[in-house]
XYZ file of C-alpha atoms in Angstrom:
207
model
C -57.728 2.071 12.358
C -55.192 1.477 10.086
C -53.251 -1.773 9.301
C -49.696 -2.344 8.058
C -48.968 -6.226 6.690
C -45.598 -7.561 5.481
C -45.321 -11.144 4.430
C -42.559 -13.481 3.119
C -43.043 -15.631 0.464
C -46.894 -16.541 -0.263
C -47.971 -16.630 3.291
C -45.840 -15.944 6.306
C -47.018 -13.073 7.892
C -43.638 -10.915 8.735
C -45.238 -7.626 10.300
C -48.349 -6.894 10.684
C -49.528 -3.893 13.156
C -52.588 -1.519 13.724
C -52.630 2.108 14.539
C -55.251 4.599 16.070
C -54.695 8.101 14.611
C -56.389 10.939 16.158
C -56.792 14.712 17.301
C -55.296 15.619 21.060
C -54.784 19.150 21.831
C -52.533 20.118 19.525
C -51.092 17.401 18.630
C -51.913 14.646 16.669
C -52.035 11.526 18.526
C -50.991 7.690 17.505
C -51.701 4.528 19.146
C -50.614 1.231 18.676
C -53.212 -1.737 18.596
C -51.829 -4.491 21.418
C -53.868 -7.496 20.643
C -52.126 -7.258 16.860
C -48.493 -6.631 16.539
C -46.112 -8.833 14.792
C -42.458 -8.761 14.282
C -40.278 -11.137 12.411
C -43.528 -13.531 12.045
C -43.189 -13.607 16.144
C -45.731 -12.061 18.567
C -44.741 -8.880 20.557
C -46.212 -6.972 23.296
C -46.539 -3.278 23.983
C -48.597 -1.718 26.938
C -52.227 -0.833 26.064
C -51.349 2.622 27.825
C -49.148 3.233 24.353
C -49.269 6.805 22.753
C -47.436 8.943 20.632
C -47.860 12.569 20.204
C -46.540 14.734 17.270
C -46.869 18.803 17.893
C -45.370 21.457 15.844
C -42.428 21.285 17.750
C -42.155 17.842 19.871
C -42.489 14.396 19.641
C -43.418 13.076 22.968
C -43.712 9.066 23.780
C -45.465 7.579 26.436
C -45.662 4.018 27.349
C -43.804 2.664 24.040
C -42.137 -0.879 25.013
C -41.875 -3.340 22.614
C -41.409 -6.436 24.084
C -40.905 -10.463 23.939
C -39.288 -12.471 26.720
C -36.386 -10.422 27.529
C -36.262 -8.652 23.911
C -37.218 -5.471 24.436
C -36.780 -1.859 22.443
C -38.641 0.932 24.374
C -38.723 4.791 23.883
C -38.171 6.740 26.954
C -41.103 8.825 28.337
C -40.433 12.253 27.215
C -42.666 15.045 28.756
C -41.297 18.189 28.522
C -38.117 17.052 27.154
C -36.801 17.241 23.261
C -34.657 14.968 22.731
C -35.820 10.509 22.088
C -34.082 8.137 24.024
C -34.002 4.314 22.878
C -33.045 1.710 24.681
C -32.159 -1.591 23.418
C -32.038 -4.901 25.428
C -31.354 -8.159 24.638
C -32.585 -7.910 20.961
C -31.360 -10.363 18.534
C -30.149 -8.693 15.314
C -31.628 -11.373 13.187
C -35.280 -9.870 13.810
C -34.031 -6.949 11.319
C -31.366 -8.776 8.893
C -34.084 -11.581 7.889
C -36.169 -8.282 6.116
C -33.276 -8.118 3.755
C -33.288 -12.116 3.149
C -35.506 -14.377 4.873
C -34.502 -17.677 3.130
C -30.452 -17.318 4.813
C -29.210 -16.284 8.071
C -27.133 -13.306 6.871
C -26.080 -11.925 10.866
C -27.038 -13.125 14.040
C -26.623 -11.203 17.777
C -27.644 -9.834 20.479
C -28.092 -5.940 20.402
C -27.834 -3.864 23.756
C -27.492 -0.302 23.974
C -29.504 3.596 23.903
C -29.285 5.228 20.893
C -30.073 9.492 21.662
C -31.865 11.450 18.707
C -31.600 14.909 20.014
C -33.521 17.898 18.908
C -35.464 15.326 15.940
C -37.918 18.245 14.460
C -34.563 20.902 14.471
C -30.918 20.394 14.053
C -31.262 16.844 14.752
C -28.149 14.732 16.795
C -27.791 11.478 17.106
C -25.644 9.587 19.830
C -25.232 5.366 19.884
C -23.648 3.401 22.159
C -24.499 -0.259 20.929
C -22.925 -3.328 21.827
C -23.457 -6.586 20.005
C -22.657 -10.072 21.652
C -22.339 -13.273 20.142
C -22.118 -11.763 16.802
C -22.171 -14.115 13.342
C -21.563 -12.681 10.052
C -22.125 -15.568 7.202
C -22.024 -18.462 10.504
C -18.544 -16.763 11.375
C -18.093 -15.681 14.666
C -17.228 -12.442 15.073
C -17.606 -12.209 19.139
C -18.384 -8.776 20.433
C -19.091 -5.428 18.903
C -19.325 -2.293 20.554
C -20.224 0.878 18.660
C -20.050 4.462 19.524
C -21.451 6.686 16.989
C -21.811 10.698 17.539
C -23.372 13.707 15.084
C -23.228 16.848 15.647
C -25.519 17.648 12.396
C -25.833 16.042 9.299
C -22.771 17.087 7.782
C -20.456 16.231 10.884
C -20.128 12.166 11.679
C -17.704 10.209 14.102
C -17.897 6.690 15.080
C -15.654 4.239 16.584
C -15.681 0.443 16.486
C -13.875 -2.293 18.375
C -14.339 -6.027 17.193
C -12.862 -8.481 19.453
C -13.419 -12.226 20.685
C -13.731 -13.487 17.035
C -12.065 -14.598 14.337
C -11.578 -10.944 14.108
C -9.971 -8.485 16.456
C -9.389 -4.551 14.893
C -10.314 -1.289 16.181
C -11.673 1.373 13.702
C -11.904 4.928 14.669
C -13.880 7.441 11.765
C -14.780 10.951 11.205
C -17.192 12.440 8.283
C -17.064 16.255 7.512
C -18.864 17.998 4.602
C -18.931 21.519 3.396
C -20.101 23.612 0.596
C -16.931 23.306 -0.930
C -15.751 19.909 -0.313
C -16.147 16.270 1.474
C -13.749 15.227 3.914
C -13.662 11.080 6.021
C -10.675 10.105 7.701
C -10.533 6.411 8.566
C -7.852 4.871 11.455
C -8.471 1.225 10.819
C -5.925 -1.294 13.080
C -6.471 -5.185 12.548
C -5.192 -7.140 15.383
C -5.520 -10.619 14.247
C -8.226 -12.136 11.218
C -8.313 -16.147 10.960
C -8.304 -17.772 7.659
C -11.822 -19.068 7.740
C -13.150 -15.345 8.063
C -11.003 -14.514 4.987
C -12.432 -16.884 2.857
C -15.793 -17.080 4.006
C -16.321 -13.291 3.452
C -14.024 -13.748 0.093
C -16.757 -15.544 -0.902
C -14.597 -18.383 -2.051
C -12.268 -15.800 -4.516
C -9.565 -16.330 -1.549
């Protein structure tokens, strides 16, 4: 067994998790430790069934659910099938942004969605459709987020974004292209409405 700690400050224990790593078929397989798993300095739960198995040319999941009340990220079961599916319920963004900064609140919301990694050991895709409710950037409310995100490879990005509810409302459509030769984004970026308090809050008092 092997075990992974994170802490915050002198003794706050952030993550802490254990893995089983062993020899199944072909593959080599990895299993998660439920009676230790810690995330954000909270408990989480994961079935004891939990398994992941890594072959020369798949990554298959079985039984991954990560879970706390209704938080929950889980991987779909994937026999036979290439491509990872996540799904994302109820998960409050804070569990991730406190990593970056523990001592302030930097962003705060809940995260819903499925993000699609298709083909991960070839040409790898990735799809996300995420939508973020009550959303707070710096204590200002932002409202709602919804994301959609697309590749097509790594040189080939598009994404759109709609803010709304908040202090404020814009729509941002984007596209990344690369070559050999040359780099090109385009960026349609429309803003509706922004309040004054967003302004100078993310001004950081300059404004």
């Amino acid at each position: 067994k092997k075990t992974f700690q994170l802490y915050a400050g002198s003794d706050e224990n952030l993550i802490e998790f254990k893995t089983e790593t062993s020899q199944y078929e072909d593959s080599l397989r990895i299993h998660l430790d439920p009676s230790i798993l810690i995330f954000d300095a909270l408990v989480w739960d994961i079935p004891a069934s939990n398994q992941i198995l890594i072959g020369e040319n798949k990554i298959e999941f079985q039984s991954m659910r990560i879970s706390r009340g209704n938080q929950f990220i889980s991987f779909e079961d994937n026999p036979g099938d290439n491509d990872l599916v996540v799904n994302i319920q109820r998960f409050n963004l804070s569990n991730i942004i406190s990593y970056l900064n523990p001592d302030t609140l930097l962003a705060s919301g809940n995260i819903n969605g499925q993000i699609t990694l298709e083909e991960p050991l070839g040409n790898a895709g990735l799809i996300a459709d995420v939508r973020i409710d009550s959303l707070q950037v710096l204590q200002v409310d932002l409202g709602t987020m919804d994301l959609y995100g697309e590749t097509e490879d790594a040189r080939n990005y598009s994404a759109d974004l709609l803010l709304k509810g908040g202090e404020i409302d814009l729509t941002a459509e984007g596209e990344y292209h690369a070559t050999d030769d040359q780099t090109q984004v385009m960026l349609d970026l429309q803003i509706d409405s922004i309040k004054m308090n967003a302004v100078e809050t993310f001004s950081m008092g300059t404004i």
